Short mmCIF file of C-alpha atoms and ligand atoms in Angstrom, two decimals:
data_model
loop_
_atom_site.label_atom_id
_atom_site.label_comp_id
_atom_site.label_asym_id
_atom_site.label_seq_id
_atom_site.Cartn_x
_atom_site.Cartn_y
_atom_site.Cartn_z
CA MET A 1 -187.60 -52.34 95.17
CA LEU A 2 -185.85 -51.05 92.04
CA ASN A 3 -182.44 -49.63 92.82
CA ILE A 4 -181.73 -47.14 90.06
CA ASP A 5 -177.99 -46.73 89.60
CA ALA A 6 -177.91 -44.19 86.79
CA ILE A 7 -180.10 -42.13 84.50
CA HIS A 8 -178.75 -41.51 81.02
CA LEU A 9 -180.30 -38.63 79.10
CA ARG A 10 -179.73 -38.36 75.39
CA GLU A 11 -180.99 -36.28 72.56
CA ILE A 12 -181.35 -38.00 69.23
CA ASN A 13 -182.14 -36.24 65.96
CA MET A 14 -184.31 -38.24 63.59
CA PRO A 15 -185.56 -37.10 60.20
CA LEU A 16 -189.21 -38.01 59.53
CA ALA A 17 -189.78 -40.19 56.46
CA HIS A 18 -192.57 -37.76 55.49
CA PRO A 19 -193.11 -34.21 56.78
CA PHE A 20 -196.10 -33.84 59.13
CA GLU A 21 -198.20 -30.65 59.05
CA THR A 22 -200.72 -29.59 61.69
CA SER A 23 -202.56 -26.31 62.30
CA PHE A 24 -199.49 -25.14 64.24
CA GLY A 25 -196.86 -25.89 61.64
CA LEU A 26 -194.71 -28.33 59.71
CA THR A 27 -192.42 -30.95 61.29
CA THR A 28 -189.70 -32.47 59.11
CA GLY A 29 -187.56 -34.09 61.77
CA ARG A 30 -187.63 -34.61 65.48
CA ARG A 31 -185.29 -33.84 68.35
CA ILE A 32 -186.12 -36.49 70.93
CA LEU A 33 -185.09 -36.91 74.55
CA LEU A 34 -184.59 -40.56 75.46
CA ILE A 35 -184.22 -41.78 79.01
CA GLU A 36 -182.23 -44.88 79.86
CA LEU A 37 -182.35 -46.17 83.43
CA GLU A 38 -179.72 -48.56 84.69
CA SER A 39 -180.74 -50.82 87.52
CA GLU A 40 -178.82 -53.88 88.65
CA GLY A 41 -178.04 -55.04 85.15
CA LEU A 42 -181.43 -54.17 83.64
CA THR A 43 -182.11 -51.22 81.34
CA GLY A 44 -185.41 -49.34 81.26
CA TRP A 45 -186.19 -46.97 78.40
CA GLY A 46 -188.46 -43.94 78.23
CA GLU A 47 -189.22 -41.44 75.48
CA CYS A 48 -190.12 -37.82 76.11
CA VAL A 49 -192.79 -36.67 73.65
CA ALA A 50 -192.17 -32.93 74.07
CA GLY A 51 -191.56 -31.23 70.73
CA GLU A 52 -188.84 -28.87 69.63
CA HIS A 53 -191.18 -25.87 70.03
CA PRO A 54 -193.85 -25.12 72.67
CA TYR A 55 -196.70 -25.36 70.16
CA PHE A 56 -198.62 -28.49 71.16
CA SER A 57 -197.90 -27.92 74.84
CA ASP A 58 -195.76 -25.51 76.82
CA GLU A 59 -193.03 -28.12 77.27
CA THR A 60 -190.17 -28.57 74.82
CA ILE A 61 -187.31 -31.03 74.64
CA ASP A 62 -185.10 -28.35 76.20
CA THR A 63 -187.38 -27.67 79.18
CA ALA A 64 -187.75 -31.42 79.67
CA TRP A 65 -183.98 -31.90 79.57
CA LEU A 66 -183.44 -29.13 82.13
CA MET A 67 -186.15 -30.44 84.48
CA THR A 68 -184.88 -34.00 84.20
CA GLU A 69 -181.33 -32.93 84.94
CA THR A 70 -182.00 -30.49 87.76
CA GLU A 71 -185.22 -31.60 89.47
CA LEU A 72 -186.75 -34.89 88.42
CA GLY A 73 -183.69 -37.06 87.86
CA PRO A 74 -182.11 -36.26 91.25
CA ARG A 75 -185.47 -36.93 92.99
CA LEU A 76 -185.80 -40.30 91.30
CA LEU A 77 -182.23 -41.29 92.21
CA ASP A 78 -182.79 -40.34 95.87
CA ALA A 79 -186.14 -42.08 96.23
CA ASP A 80 -187.18 -45.56 97.24
CA VAL A 81 -188.70 -46.74 93.98
CA GLU A 82 -191.10 -49.65 94.38
CA GLY A 83 -192.29 -49.42 90.80
CA GLY A 84 -193.70 -47.12 88.15
CA ASP A 85 -196.61 -46.14 90.35
CA SER A 86 -194.19 -44.66 92.94
CA CYS A 87 -193.25 -41.89 90.50
CA PRO A 88 -196.16 -39.40 90.79
CA ASN A 89 -195.41 -39.07 94.50
CA ILE A 90 -191.65 -38.79 93.94
CA PHE A 91 -192.22 -35.92 91.46
CA ARG A 92 -195.15 -34.34 93.34
CA GLN A 93 -193.35 -31.17 94.42
CA VAL A 94 -192.56 -30.22 90.82
CA ARG A 95 -195.57 -28.60 89.15
CA GLY A 96 -196.31 -29.29 85.51
CA HIS A 97 -193.55 -30.68 83.26
CA ARG A 98 -195.69 -33.74 82.68
CA MET A 99 -193.91 -34.91 79.53
CA ALA A 100 -190.57 -34.82 81.35
CA LYS A 101 -192.09 -36.73 84.29
CA GLY A 102 -193.77 -39.20 81.93
CA ALA A 103 -190.51 -40.13 80.20
CA LEU A 104 -188.88 -41.01 83.54
CA GLU A 105 -191.94 -42.73 84.96
CA ASN A 106 -192.47 -44.84 81.85
CA ALA A 107 -188.82 -45.89 81.93
CA VAL A 108 -189.43 -47.10 85.49
CA TRP A 109 -192.47 -49.14 84.37
CA ASP A 110 -190.37 -50.49 81.48
CA LEU A 111 -187.76 -51.57 84.02
CA GLU A 112 -190.33 -52.96 86.46
CA ALA A 113 -191.87 -55.19 83.78
CA GLN A 114 -188.44 -56.72 83.18
CA ALA A 115 -187.71 -57.11 86.88
CA GLU A 116 -191.12 -58.77 87.43
CA ARG A 117 -190.71 -60.94 84.30
CA VAL A 118 -194.06 -59.84 82.82
CA SER A 119 -195.02 -57.98 79.68
CA LEU A 120 -195.44 -54.24 80.05
CA ALA A 121 -199.06 -54.58 78.86
CA GLU A 122 -199.77 -57.08 81.63
CA LEU A 123 -198.09 -54.89 84.24
CA LEU A 124 -200.31 -51.96 83.21
CA GLY A 125 -203.43 -54.11 83.50
CA GLY A 126 -204.02 -54.60 79.78
CA THR A 127 -206.33 -57.33 78.53
CA ARG A 128 -206.37 -56.90 74.75
CA SER A 129 -204.22 -59.16 72.58
CA THR A 130 -204.50 -56.84 69.57
CA ILE A 131 -205.22 -53.15 69.29
CA PRO A 132 -207.25 -51.41 66.55
CA CYS A 133 -205.25 -48.85 64.59
CA GLY A 134 -206.02 -45.61 62.85
CA VAL A 135 -203.85 -42.97 61.23
CA SER A 136 -203.50 -39.24 61.60
CA ILE A 137 -203.00 -37.58 58.22
CA GLY A 138 -201.35 -34.18 58.24
CA ILE A 139 -202.39 -31.17 56.21
CA GLN A 140 -201.25 -31.81 52.63
CA PRO A 141 -200.02 -29.42 49.95
CA SER A 142 -203.07 -30.27 47.82
CA LEU A 143 -206.34 -32.18 47.86
CA PRO A 144 -205.16 -34.82 45.34
CA GLN A 145 -202.17 -35.55 47.58
CA LEU A 146 -204.51 -35.97 50.53
CA MET A 147 -206.72 -38.35 48.55
CA ASP A 148 -203.65 -40.41 47.57
CA LYS A 149 -202.52 -40.65 51.20
CA ILE A 150 -205.95 -41.78 52.36
CA GLU A 151 -206.08 -44.40 49.62
CA THR A 152 -202.68 -45.76 50.70
CA GLU A 153 -203.66 -45.94 54.38
CA LEU A 154 -207.01 -47.61 53.68
CA ALA A 155 -205.26 -50.15 51.47
CA ALA A 156 -202.87 -50.85 54.35
CA GLY A 157 -205.90 -51.76 56.48
CA TYR A 158 -206.15 -48.83 58.90
CA GLN A 159 -209.56 -48.73 60.55
CA ARG A 160 -209.92 -44.99 61.03
CA ILE A 161 -208.69 -41.96 59.13
CA LYS A 162 -208.12 -38.75 61.08
CA LEU A 163 -207.64 -35.59 59.05
CA LYS A 164 -205.73 -32.68 60.46
CA CYS A 165 -207.73 -29.55 59.70
CA LYS A 166 -207.65 -25.77 60.11
CA PRO A 167 -209.62 -22.83 58.71
CA GLY A 168 -209.32 -23.11 54.92
CA TRP A 169 -208.53 -26.86 55.10
CA ASP A 170 -211.81 -28.25 56.37
CA ASN A 171 -215.20 -28.40 54.64
CA HIS A 172 -213.92 -28.88 51.09
CA ILE A 173 -211.65 -31.77 52.10
CA PHE A 174 -214.31 -33.43 54.29
CA GLU A 175 -216.73 -33.16 51.37
CA ALA A 176 -214.30 -34.64 48.83
CA VAL A 177 -213.31 -37.50 51.16
CA ARG A 178 -216.91 -38.33 52.04
CA LYS A 179 -217.90 -38.28 48.38
CA ARG A 180 -215.25 -40.84 47.52
CA TRP A 181 -215.50 -42.93 50.74
CA PRO A 182 -219.04 -42.50 52.14
CA ASP A 183 -218.69 -45.18 54.81
CA ILE A 184 -215.17 -45.09 56.24
CA THR A 185 -214.64 -44.16 59.87
CA LEU A 186 -213.45 -40.58 59.61
CA SER A 187 -212.52 -37.95 62.18
CA CYS A 188 -210.72 -34.62 62.27
CA ASP A 189 -208.27 -32.86 64.58
CA ALA A 190 -207.99 -29.07 64.64
CA ASN A 191 -205.35 -28.72 67.37
CA SER A 192 -207.20 -25.66 68.70
CA ALA A 193 -207.36 -23.76 65.40
CA TYR A 194 -210.93 -22.43 65.82
CA ARG A 195 -212.63 -19.77 67.97
CA MET A 196 -216.18 -18.96 69.08
CA LYS A 197 -216.83 -16.98 65.92
CA ASP A 198 -216.45 -20.31 64.06
CA LEU A 199 -219.22 -22.13 65.94
CA ASP A 200 -221.78 -21.94 63.12
CA HIS A 201 -219.11 -23.11 60.70
CA ILE A 202 -218.16 -26.11 62.85
CA THR A 203 -221.79 -27.17 63.27
CA THR A 204 -221.96 -27.64 59.47
CA TRP A 205 -219.56 -30.60 59.95
CA ASP A 206 -222.38 -32.74 61.34
CA GLN A 207 -223.26 -33.51 57.70
CA PHE A 208 -219.92 -35.37 57.28
CA LYS A 209 -220.75 -38.00 59.90
CA LEU A 210 -217.39 -37.76 61.62
CA LEU A 211 -216.66 -40.15 64.48
CA MET A 212 -215.36 -37.13 66.39
CA ILE A 213 -213.99 -33.62 66.17
CA GLU A 214 -210.76 -33.41 68.14
CA GLN A 215 -209.82 -30.28 70.14
CA PRO A 216 -211.45 -27.65 67.90
CA LEU A 217 -211.13 -24.74 70.40
CA TRP A 218 -208.50 -23.48 72.87
CA TYR A 219 -205.89 -25.95 74.11
CA ASP A 220 -206.74 -25.30 77.76
CA ASP A 221 -210.53 -25.06 77.55
CA PHE A 222 -213.51 -27.09 78.79
CA TYR A 223 -216.24 -24.45 79.06
CA PHE A 224 -216.40 -23.27 75.45
CA HIS A 225 -216.08 -26.85 74.21
CA SER A 226 -219.15 -27.69 76.30
CA MET A 227 -221.04 -24.84 74.61
CA LEU A 228 -219.99 -26.18 71.22
CA GLN A 229 -220.82 -29.80 72.14
CA LYS A 230 -224.40 -28.74 72.98
CA ARG A 231 -224.80 -27.52 69.41
CA LEU A 232 -223.23 -30.55 67.71
CA ASP A 233 -224.50 -34.05 67.00
CA THR A 234 -220.91 -35.12 66.40
CA ALA A 235 -218.86 -36.07 69.46
CA ILE A 236 -216.09 -33.73 70.55
CA CYS A 237 -212.87 -35.47 71.60
CA LEU A 238 -210.47 -33.61 73.88
CA ASP A 239 -206.71 -34.03 73.57
CA GLU A 240 -204.68 -30.98 74.70
CA SER A 241 -207.14 -29.96 77.46
CA ILE A 242 -206.91 -33.23 79.40
CA ARG A 243 -203.85 -33.06 81.67
CA ASN A 244 -204.95 -35.52 84.35
CA ARG A 245 -207.84 -37.47 85.86
CA ARG A 246 -209.47 -34.40 87.39
CA ASP A 247 -209.54 -32.71 83.99
CA ALA A 248 -211.17 -35.80 82.53
CA LEU A 249 -213.82 -35.74 85.29
CA ALA A 250 -214.48 -32.03 84.76
CA ALA A 251 -214.73 -32.40 80.99
CA ILE A 252 -217.05 -35.39 81.24
CA ASP A 253 -219.27 -33.72 83.86
CA MET A 254 -219.49 -30.50 81.86
CA GLU A 255 -220.17 -32.47 78.69
CA SER A 256 -217.23 -30.79 76.98
CA CYS A 257 -216.52 -34.04 75.14
CA ARG A 258 -217.89 -37.54 74.61
CA ILE A 259 -214.55 -39.16 73.78
CA ILE A 260 -211.07 -38.72 75.28
CA ASN A 261 -207.69 -39.04 73.59
CA ILE A 262 -205.14 -40.30 76.13
CA LYS A 263 -201.51 -39.47 75.46
CA VAL A 264 -199.33 -40.90 78.15
CA GLY A 265 -196.80 -38.06 77.94
CA ARG A 266 -199.45 -35.34 78.04
CA VAL A 267 -200.85 -36.68 81.35
CA GLY A 268 -197.43 -37.27 82.95
CA GLY A 269 -196.93 -41.02 82.68
CA PHE A 270 -198.62 -44.40 82.85
CA SER A 271 -200.04 -43.93 86.38
CA GLU A 272 -202.12 -40.94 85.40
CA ALA A 273 -202.98 -42.44 81.99
CA ILE A 274 -204.42 -45.49 83.78
CA ALA A 275 -206.35 -43.18 86.13
CA VAL A 276 -207.83 -41.20 83.21
CA HIS A 277 -208.71 -44.48 81.47
CA LYS A 278 -210.51 -45.75 84.57
CA ALA A 279 -212.41 -42.50 85.22
CA ALA A 280 -213.63 -42.49 81.61
CA GLU A 281 -214.54 -46.17 81.71
CA GLU A 282 -216.65 -45.72 84.86
CA ARG A 283 -218.57 -42.95 83.11
CA GLY A 284 -219.09 -44.73 79.81
CA ILE A 285 -216.69 -42.50 77.86
CA PRO A 286 -214.54 -44.38 75.32
CA VAL A 287 -210.86 -43.51 75.01
CA TRP A 288 -208.16 -44.05 72.43
CA CYS A 289 -204.41 -43.67 72.47
CA GLY A 290 -203.00 -40.60 70.77
CA GLY A 291 -199.59 -40.32 69.19
CA MET A 292 -196.83 -37.71 69.18
CA LEU A 293 -194.71 -38.93 66.26
CA GLU A 294 -192.87 -41.29 68.61
CA THR A 295 -189.93 -43.52 67.86
CA GLY A 296 -190.33 -47.22 68.56
CA ILE A 297 -189.72 -46.75 72.27
CA GLY A 298 -192.71 -44.46 72.78
CA ARG A 299 -194.65 -46.49 70.23
CA SER A 300 -194.08 -49.74 72.15
CA HIS A 301 -195.29 -48.01 75.32
CA ASN A 302 -198.40 -46.75 73.49
CA ILE A 303 -199.14 -50.30 72.35
CA ALA A 304 -198.94 -51.59 75.92
CA LEU A 305 -201.23 -48.81 77.17
CA SER A 306 -203.71 -49.42 74.34
CA SER A 307 -204.18 -52.99 75.59
CA LEU A 308 -206.35 -51.67 78.46
CA ALA A 309 -210.04 -52.52 78.02
CA ASN A 310 -211.57 -49.09 77.49
CA PHE A 311 -209.21 -48.24 74.60
CA SER A 312 -212.10 -49.32 72.40
CA LEU A 313 -211.64 -46.87 69.52
CA PRO A 314 -208.79 -47.10 66.99
CA GLY A 315 -205.82 -45.06 68.19
CA ASP A 316 -203.13 -43.04 66.42
CA VAL A 317 -200.67 -45.87 67.03
CA SER A 318 -199.47 -46.97 63.62
CA ALA A 319 -196.56 -48.65 61.85
CA SER A 320 -192.98 -47.45 62.39
CA SER A 321 -192.52 -47.13 58.62
CA ARG A 322 -195.09 -44.32 58.41
CA TYR A 323 -192.64 -42.16 60.35
CA TRP A 324 -189.13 -43.55 60.08
CA ALA A 325 -186.89 -44.96 57.37
CA GLN A 326 -185.39 -47.06 60.14
CA ASP A 327 -186.86 -47.26 63.63
CA ILE A 328 -184.70 -47.63 66.76
CA ILE A 329 -186.38 -50.89 67.85
CA GLU A 330 -186.45 -54.41 66.43
CA PRO A 331 -188.74 -55.62 65.12
CA ALA A 332 -190.30 -52.43 63.76
CA VAL A 333 -193.99 -51.92 64.63
CA THR A 334 -196.17 -53.36 61.87
CA VAL A 335 -199.90 -53.37 61.29
CA SER A 336 -201.86 -56.37 59.99
CA PRO A 337 -204.06 -56.17 56.87
CA GLU A 338 -207.00 -55.96 59.30
CA GLY A 339 -205.54 -52.76 60.77
CA GLU A 340 -204.38 -54.24 64.06
CA ILE A 341 -201.16 -54.35 66.04
CA LYS A 342 -200.39 -57.45 68.09
CA VAL A 343 -199.68 -56.68 71.73
CA PRO A 344 -196.38 -58.37 72.62
CA THR A 345 -196.54 -61.04 75.31
CA ALA A 346 -192.77 -61.25 75.86
CA VAL A 347 -191.22 -59.85 79.03
CA GLY A 348 -190.96 -56.04 79.06
CA ARG A 349 -191.90 -53.79 76.15
CA GLY A 350 -191.52 -56.66 73.68
CA PHE A 351 -189.27 -54.79 71.23
CA ASP A 352 -185.47 -54.66 71.41
CA VAL A 353 -183.90 -51.23 71.58
CA GLN A 354 -181.16 -50.84 68.95
CA ARG A 355 -178.37 -49.16 70.84
CA ASP A 356 -176.03 -48.83 67.85
CA ARG A 357 -178.65 -46.92 65.87
CA ILE A 358 -179.39 -44.69 68.83
CA GLU A 359 -175.67 -44.07 69.26
CA ALA A 360 -175.38 -42.93 65.64
CA LEU A 361 -178.31 -40.49 66.08
CA THR A 362 -177.16 -39.05 69.42
CA VAL A 363 -176.21 -35.36 69.50
CA ARG A 364 -176.18 -34.68 73.26
CA ARG A 365 -175.84 -36.85 76.34
CA GLN A 366 -175.57 -36.66 80.10
CA THR A 367 -175.54 -39.15 82.96
CA LEU A 368 -176.84 -38.69 86.51
CA TYR A 369 -175.50 -41.20 89.04
CA ALA A 370 -177.05 -42.38 92.30
CA LYS A 371 -175.17 -41.61 95.49
CA ALA A 372 -173.41 -44.67 96.85
CA ARG A 373 -175.97 -46.78 98.69
CA VAL A 374 -175.31 -48.00 102.20
CA THR A 375 -176.25 -51.66 102.32
CA ALA A 376 -176.90 -53.28 105.66
O1 OSB B 1 -202.85 -33.65 68.14
O2 OSB B 1 -202.76 -35.77 67.96
C1 OSB B 1 -202.22 -34.66 67.84
C2 OSB B 1 -198.75 -35.17 66.28
C3 OSB B 1 -198.03 -34.19 66.94
C4 OSB B 1 -198.68 -33.37 67.83
C5 OSB B 1 -200.04 -33.53 68.08
C6 OSB B 1 -200.76 -34.52 67.44
C7 OSB B 1 -200.11 -35.32 66.50
C8 OSB B 1 -200.79 -36.35 65.72
C9 OSB B 1 -199.94 -37.45 65.19
O3 OSB B 1 -201.96 -36.31 65.42
C10 OSB B 1 -200.31 -38.76 65.74
C11 OSB B 1 -199.26 -39.80 65.44
O4 OSB B 1 -198.23 -39.87 66.14
O5 OSB B 1 -199.51 -40.54 64.51
MG1 MG B 2 -204.82 -34.17 68.76
#
């Protein structure tokens, strides 16, 4: 049993080392909700991946803060918490708000790993000692700048390059990249920027031999993706559409995708991420771990999750320095020249949270306390 004494919410503001542009806009800095759980002298950390705006998903840092403060936090403090896998049931009455739930649940797993004296990867059922890494490259101001970025990332060893794309930033960049690097593992991510009128256009991408095309159509769709997948040789990968295990089963059965991107925040925490992973594994669908421009806390959790067996494709889990001048963990996440991250074997997440740095970045805070417990 994990007796949770207090939940500390804080918002930190962190400027990105490089702006990141997707089909829904430009991000130059992040407002991030961090969760700190206090339990009998141990501290569990969680990171909420909701953005500042409801563009990737309907959640934002502000909705997550409100739900944590008014609904989820009080439920967690009142519950008997055996471990991270108790959380879905504790939060069951609250619909949606998966990123808010995920931040709390992952903090519980983070705590549980420490209490059990095992690594977080081991607690989650991970078996890999290293994870293969790719990068997600945002839309650039120009093609030469994109080519420079790709060159830098390949030189750093990354095993897969994913290009953010949108109408007007697609065929000509794929063509230029393929001309210069005919054999690299290449994929693209449209973040739902295309519609049915674009189907003929998207089918022309088969010539670029992409590993996958990520979420080309609506963020909440399976049916139209299945129509598109029938016309493509290239695998579709779903990101936004997959909210839970049932979505994964529906998408796999309908042949809406052949690959799944698992983001632990998007599915509401490690329990559901493990369930999606297992459902995909049983059906022969490979998965990989997506990223949401996380700080080191979320990044360390993504590394632990990526150690599960069916995370067989390179994920979007990359070095801290690609995002932050200074990360909030020590050591920072680094990638080997072979494009791999070592999965920590130390107790817990395997990276130390730098409280002084977090303190300096904090712009808002609140603490929820447990009611006094009656001990027999
Ligand atoms: O769709 O994978 C996405 C970043 C923000 C929102 C959505 C996405 C992304 C990325 C970045 O692709 C992945 C990363 O953190 O490196
Ligand atoms: Mg994506």
